[in-house]
Structure formats: C-alpha cells, structure tokens
C-alpha positions as CSV (number, residue, x, y, z in Angstrom):
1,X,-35.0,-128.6,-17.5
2,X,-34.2,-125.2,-18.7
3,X,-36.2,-125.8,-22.0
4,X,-39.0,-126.8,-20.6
5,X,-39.2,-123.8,-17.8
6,X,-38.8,-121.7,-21.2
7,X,-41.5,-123.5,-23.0
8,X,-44.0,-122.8,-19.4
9,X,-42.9,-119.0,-19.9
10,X,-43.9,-118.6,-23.1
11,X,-47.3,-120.4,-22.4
12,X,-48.1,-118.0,-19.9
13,X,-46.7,-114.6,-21.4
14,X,-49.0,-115.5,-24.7
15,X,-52.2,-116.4,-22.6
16,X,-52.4,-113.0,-21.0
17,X,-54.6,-110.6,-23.4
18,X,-53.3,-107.6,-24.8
19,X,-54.8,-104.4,-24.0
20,X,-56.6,-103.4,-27.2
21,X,-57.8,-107.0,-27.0
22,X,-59.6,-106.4,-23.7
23,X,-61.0,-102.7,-24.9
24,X,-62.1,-103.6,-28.1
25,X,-65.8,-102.5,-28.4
26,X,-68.5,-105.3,-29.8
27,X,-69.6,-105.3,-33.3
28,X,-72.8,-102.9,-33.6
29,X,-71.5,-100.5,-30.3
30,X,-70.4,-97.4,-32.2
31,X,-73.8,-97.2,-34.6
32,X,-75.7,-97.4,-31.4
33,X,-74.0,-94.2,-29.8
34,X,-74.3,-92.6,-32.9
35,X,-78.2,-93.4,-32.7
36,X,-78.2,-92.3,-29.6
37,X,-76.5,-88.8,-29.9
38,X,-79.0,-88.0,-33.3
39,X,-81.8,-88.7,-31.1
40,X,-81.0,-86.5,-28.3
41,X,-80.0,-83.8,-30.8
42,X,-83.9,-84.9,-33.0
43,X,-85.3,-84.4,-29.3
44,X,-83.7,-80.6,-28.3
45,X,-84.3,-79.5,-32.2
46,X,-88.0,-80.5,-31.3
47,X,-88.4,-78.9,-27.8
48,X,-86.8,-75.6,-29.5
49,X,-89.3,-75.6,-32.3
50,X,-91.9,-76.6,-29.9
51,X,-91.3,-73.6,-27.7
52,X,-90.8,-71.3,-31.2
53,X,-94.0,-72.3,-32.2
54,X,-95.6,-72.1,-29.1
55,X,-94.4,-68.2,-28.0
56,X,-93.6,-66.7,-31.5
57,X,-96.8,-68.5,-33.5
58,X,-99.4,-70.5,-31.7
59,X,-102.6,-68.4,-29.7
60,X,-101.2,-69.6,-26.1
61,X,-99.4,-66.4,-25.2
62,X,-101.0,-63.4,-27.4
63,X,-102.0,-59.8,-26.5
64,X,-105.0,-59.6,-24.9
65,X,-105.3,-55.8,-24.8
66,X,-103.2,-52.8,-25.5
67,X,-103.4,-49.7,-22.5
68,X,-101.9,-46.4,-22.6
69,X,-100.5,-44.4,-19.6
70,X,-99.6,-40.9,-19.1
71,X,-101.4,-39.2,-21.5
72,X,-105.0,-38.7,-22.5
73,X,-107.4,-38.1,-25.2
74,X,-107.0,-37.4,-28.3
75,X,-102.9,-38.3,-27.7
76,X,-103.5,-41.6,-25.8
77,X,-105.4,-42.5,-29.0
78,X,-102.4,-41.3,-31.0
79,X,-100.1,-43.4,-29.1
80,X,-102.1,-46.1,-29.6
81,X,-102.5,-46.1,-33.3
82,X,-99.1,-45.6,-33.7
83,X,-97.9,-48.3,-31.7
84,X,-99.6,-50.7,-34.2
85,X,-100.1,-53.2,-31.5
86,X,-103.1,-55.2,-32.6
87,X,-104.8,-57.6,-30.6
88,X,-104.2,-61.8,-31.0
89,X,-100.5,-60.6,-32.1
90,X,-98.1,-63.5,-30.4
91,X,-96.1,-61.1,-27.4
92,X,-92.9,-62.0,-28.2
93,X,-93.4,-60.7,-31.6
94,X,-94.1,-57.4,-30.0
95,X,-90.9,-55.4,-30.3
96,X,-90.5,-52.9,-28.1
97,X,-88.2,-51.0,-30.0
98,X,-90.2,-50.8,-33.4
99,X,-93.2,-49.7,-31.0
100,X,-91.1,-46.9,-29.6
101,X,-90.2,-45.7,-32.6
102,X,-93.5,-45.4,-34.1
103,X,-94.9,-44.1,-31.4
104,X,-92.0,-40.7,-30.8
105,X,-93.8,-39.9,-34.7
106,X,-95.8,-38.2,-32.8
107,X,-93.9,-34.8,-31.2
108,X,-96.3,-34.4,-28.5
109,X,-94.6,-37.3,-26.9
110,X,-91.1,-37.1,-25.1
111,X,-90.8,-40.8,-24.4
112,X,-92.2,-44.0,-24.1
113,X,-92.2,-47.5,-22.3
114,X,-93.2,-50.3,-23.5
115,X,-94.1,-53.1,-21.0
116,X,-95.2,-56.7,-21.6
117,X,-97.1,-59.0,-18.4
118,X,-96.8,-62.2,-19.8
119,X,-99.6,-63.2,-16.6
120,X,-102.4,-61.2,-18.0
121,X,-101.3,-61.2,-21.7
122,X,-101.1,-56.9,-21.5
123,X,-98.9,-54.7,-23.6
124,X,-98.6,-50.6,-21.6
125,X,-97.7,-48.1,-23.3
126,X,-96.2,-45.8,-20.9
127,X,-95.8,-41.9,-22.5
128,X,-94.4,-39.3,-21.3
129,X,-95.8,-35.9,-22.6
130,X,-93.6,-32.8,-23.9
131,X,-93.7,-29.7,-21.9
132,X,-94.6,-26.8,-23.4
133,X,-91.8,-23.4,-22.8
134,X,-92.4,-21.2,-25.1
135,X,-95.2,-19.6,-28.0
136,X,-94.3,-19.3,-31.2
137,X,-96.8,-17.0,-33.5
138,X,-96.5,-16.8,-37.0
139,X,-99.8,-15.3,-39.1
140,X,-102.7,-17.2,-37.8
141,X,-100.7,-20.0,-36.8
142,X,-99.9,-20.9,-33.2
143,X,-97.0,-23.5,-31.5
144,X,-95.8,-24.8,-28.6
145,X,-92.1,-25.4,-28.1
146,X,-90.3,-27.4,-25.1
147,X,-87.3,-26.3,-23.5
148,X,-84.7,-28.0,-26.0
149,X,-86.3,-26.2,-28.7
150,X,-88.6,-28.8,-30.5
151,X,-91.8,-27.6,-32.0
152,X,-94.4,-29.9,-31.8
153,X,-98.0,-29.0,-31.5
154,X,-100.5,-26.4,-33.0
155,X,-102.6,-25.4,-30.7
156,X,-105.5,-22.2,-31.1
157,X,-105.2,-20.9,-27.4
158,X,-101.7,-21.5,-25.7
159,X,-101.9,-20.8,-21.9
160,X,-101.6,-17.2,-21.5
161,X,-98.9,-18.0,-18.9
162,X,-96.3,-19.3,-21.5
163,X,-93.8,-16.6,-23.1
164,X,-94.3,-16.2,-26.7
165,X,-92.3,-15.1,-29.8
166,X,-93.3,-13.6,-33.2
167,X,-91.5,-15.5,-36.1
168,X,-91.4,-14.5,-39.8
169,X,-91.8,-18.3,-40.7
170,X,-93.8,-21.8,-40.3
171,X,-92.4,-22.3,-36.6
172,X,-91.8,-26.1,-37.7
173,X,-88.9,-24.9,-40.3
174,X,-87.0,-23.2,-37.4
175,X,-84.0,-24.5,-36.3
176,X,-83.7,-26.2,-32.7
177,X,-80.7,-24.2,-32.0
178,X,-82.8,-21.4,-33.0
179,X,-85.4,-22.2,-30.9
180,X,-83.7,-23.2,-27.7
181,X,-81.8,-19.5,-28.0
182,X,-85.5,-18.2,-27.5
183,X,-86.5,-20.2,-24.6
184,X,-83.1,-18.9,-23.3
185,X,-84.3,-15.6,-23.2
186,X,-87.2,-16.0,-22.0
187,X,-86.3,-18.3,-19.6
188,X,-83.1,-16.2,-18.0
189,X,-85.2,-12.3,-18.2
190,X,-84.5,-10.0,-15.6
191,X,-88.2,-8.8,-13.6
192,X,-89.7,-5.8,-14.7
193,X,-87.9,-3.5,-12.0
194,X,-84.8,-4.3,-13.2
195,X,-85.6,-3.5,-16.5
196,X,-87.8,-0.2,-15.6
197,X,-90.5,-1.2,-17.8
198,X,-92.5,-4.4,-19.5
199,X,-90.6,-6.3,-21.7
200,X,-92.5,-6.6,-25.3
201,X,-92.9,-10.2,-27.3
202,X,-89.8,-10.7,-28.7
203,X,-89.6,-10.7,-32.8
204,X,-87.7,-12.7,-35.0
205,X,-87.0,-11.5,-38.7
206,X,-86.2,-13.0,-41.4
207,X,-82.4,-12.8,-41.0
208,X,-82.5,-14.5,-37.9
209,X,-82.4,-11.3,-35.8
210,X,-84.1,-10.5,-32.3
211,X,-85.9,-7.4,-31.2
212,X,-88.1,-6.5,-28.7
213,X,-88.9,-2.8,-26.4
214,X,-89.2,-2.4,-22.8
215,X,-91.3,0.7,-23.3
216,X,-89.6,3.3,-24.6
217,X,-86.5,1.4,-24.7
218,X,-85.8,-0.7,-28.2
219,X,-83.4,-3.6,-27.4
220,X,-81.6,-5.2,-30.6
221,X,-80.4,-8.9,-29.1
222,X,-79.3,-10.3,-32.2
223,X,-78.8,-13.5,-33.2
224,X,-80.8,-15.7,-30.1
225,X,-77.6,-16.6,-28.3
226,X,-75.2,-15.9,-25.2
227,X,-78.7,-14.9,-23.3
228,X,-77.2,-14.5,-20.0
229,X,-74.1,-12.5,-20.8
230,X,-76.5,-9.9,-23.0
231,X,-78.7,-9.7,-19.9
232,X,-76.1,-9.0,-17.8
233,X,-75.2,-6.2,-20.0
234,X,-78.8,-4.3,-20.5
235,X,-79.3,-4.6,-16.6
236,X,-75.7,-3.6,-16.2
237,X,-76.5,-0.2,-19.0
238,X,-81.0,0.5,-17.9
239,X,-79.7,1.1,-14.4
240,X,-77.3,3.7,-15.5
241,X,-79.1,7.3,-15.2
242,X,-79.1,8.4,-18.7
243,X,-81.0,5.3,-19.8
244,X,-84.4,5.5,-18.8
245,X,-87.2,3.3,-20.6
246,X,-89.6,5.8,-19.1
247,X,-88.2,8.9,-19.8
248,X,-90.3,9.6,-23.5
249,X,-87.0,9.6,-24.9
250,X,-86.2,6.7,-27.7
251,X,-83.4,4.9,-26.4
252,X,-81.6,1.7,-28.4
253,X,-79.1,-1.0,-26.7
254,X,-77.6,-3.1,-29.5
255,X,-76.2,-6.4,-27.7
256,X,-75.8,-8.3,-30.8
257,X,-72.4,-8.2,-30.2
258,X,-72.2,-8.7,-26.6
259,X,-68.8,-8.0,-26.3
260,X,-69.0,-4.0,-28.1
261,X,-72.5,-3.1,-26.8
262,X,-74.1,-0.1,-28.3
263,X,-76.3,2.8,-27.1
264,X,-78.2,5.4,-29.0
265,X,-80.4,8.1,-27.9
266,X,-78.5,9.4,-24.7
267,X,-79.4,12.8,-24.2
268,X,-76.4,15.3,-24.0
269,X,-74.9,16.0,-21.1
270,X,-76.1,19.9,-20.0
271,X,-73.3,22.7,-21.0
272,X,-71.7,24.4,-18.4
C-alpha cells in the first residue's frame, strides 16, 4: 500500500510543469520583437528627417519678405543689406543671432530684433537707432556721438542744438572713455548765470587735455573726467568777487587736479 501511494505521488509531482517550461517563448518570438522595435525606430528616424527636410530644406516654410522697423531711409536699407536675409531662404535657417550681428556693423544702430511669423512667412527687423549727445569737429570733418561715448556717423550739418567739441584727431580714433568724459561735461554744465558768461566749445589737444573760456575767463579742465566735482569747484571759485569773467581782466581756473585747484590773474587786493 505504501509503495503504491509513493508511486501515485511521484506521478503527480512529475506531471505538473515547471515554471520556465510554462514561460518559455515559441521559436521565431524574439526576432519578431526585434523587427518590431527596428521598425518603429526606421519610422521616427523617417518622421525626423521628414520634418528636417521639410522646415530646414524643402520651399514649404521660406521667407516671403524681409521688413524693417524703426528706422528709415538710407539706414533701413542699411539694415537690410546687412541682415543678408534673402528671399526663398528656409526660416528656420534664419539665425537670428548671425542677423543681429551683421546688422550692429552698422554704428548708427543701437539694437536690433529679429522676429520670425511662421503664418505669413515674414522675417522684421526691428532697429533701434543711436542717439546723438554730442559734436565732435575735427578739420572739415563732422560726428555725432551718443551718450556712452560711441562715434558713429558723419554727418555735414549736426543739429545746431547738440553741444559740440573740437578734437585734434579723426573723432573715430578717440577713445570711448574719452568720449563719454565729454558728454559729461556737456551734459552736467552749470547755466550761463552761474557761470557769468557763455561757455566756449570745448577743445581737446593732442595730449588729451580740455580747455575752453567763459568770456574772459580761461578754464583748464584737464583730462575729461570727475565732471561734476570740477563744476562744483568753478561755480564754487566764479561766484567769489575777485573772479569775474566780465571784468576785462584774464582770469585762469586750472581744475585739472580737482582736488588743488588753481587761480591766476586775481587782481591785488588795494593797499591800505
């Protein structure tokens, strides 16, 4: 009896199927998934290259026309030109970056947009024009400066509203520093009253020195810096009796080192 129950238990412990058995894939399943996967991948590749081709090559999405905003004339066709944006070039080849820089060649212009509509297939060129601060003179020559002291145009009659400076060189070899120092001046003069008199167009020499007359008055700034403080001083020094820009005696204030300032021409005071 005993051998027999054994004999049942064995039957029925080696009839059930062992795990790997009932997990084991069919001949032919792994290839297929491997099929499967190179496909998909054969399909994305081919949507990718389709969509390459289609914004960076084919005629579906190209400029149309090229229009320029902020400026015009002669500079809008400048900005044009520059920006080397021809019609029929795919937009998304159109790098807005590369354009900007081409385009800030040109002096005149302070800044630039460059917008895409992908609707109406239209590349703008938004520029923003310099503003001019300052006239700087030099032999025939004539330039325009902005406020952080870069020369950029030549123009043959500057508004007679801008200050202007004499320089001993081609304004376009000065310095920016240089240049800002004279907008500075300019920019931070005292009125007339205070100074008694009309202030003269600064000069510049050749050593980098300013000097300029408030009638009969010489003033010898210096080097174009610390325009505030050596205002403060030659307000501080006119309104002092014994210096008098009118008075047909030739006075000198040396501010070119603010912090020592000298005076020349005071008349003696009268003996008692």
């Amino acid at each position: 009896m005993r051998s027999l129950t054994k004999a049942k238990v064995r039957r029925k412990t080696s009839s059930k199927a062992s795990p790997r058995a009932r997990t084991k894939r069919p001949k032919g399943a792994e290839p297929t998934v491997r099929r499967r996967v190179i496909t998909l991948a054969a399909l994305v590749l081919a949507l990718v290259g389709g969509l390459v081709f289609l914004f960076f090559f084919s005629a579906a999405f190209v400029v149309k026309d090229v229009r320029v905003t902020g400026v015009e004339g002669e500079l809008a066709e400048s900005v044009q030109r520059l920006a080397q944006v021809p019609n029929g070039r795919p937009l998304a080849r159109v790098s807005e970056g590369r354009v900007s820089e081409r385009v800030l060649q040109d002096l005149r212009v302070a800044g630039v947009s460059v917008d895409s509509d992908w609707t109406d297939l239209v590349v703008t060129l938004s520029a923003t024009p310099r503003e001019p601060a300052l006239v700087l003179r030099q032999g025939g020559s004539t330039w325009l400066s902005d406020v952080g002291g870069v020369v950029y145009d030549e123009v043959e009659k500057p508004s007679n509203k801008l200050p202007s400076v004499t320089v001993p060189t081609r304004p376009t070899e000065l310095g920016e520093g240089t240049v800002q120092g004279l907008v500075e001046l300019w920019r931070t003069r005292p009125d007339p009253a205070e100074l008694e008199g009309e202030l003269s167009t600064p000069r510049l020499d050749k050593n980098g020195m300013v000097s300029m007359t408030v009638d009969g008055l010489t003033i010898l700034w210096g080097e174009p810096v610390e325009a505030e403080k050596k205002w403060q001083i030659i307000r501080a020094l006119v309104a002092q009796e014994s210096i008098d820009p009118q008075g047909g005696v030739k006075q000198t204030i040396d501010v070119s080192l603010p912090g020592t300032p000298v005076v020349t021409g005071i008349p003696e005071a009268p003996r008692g």
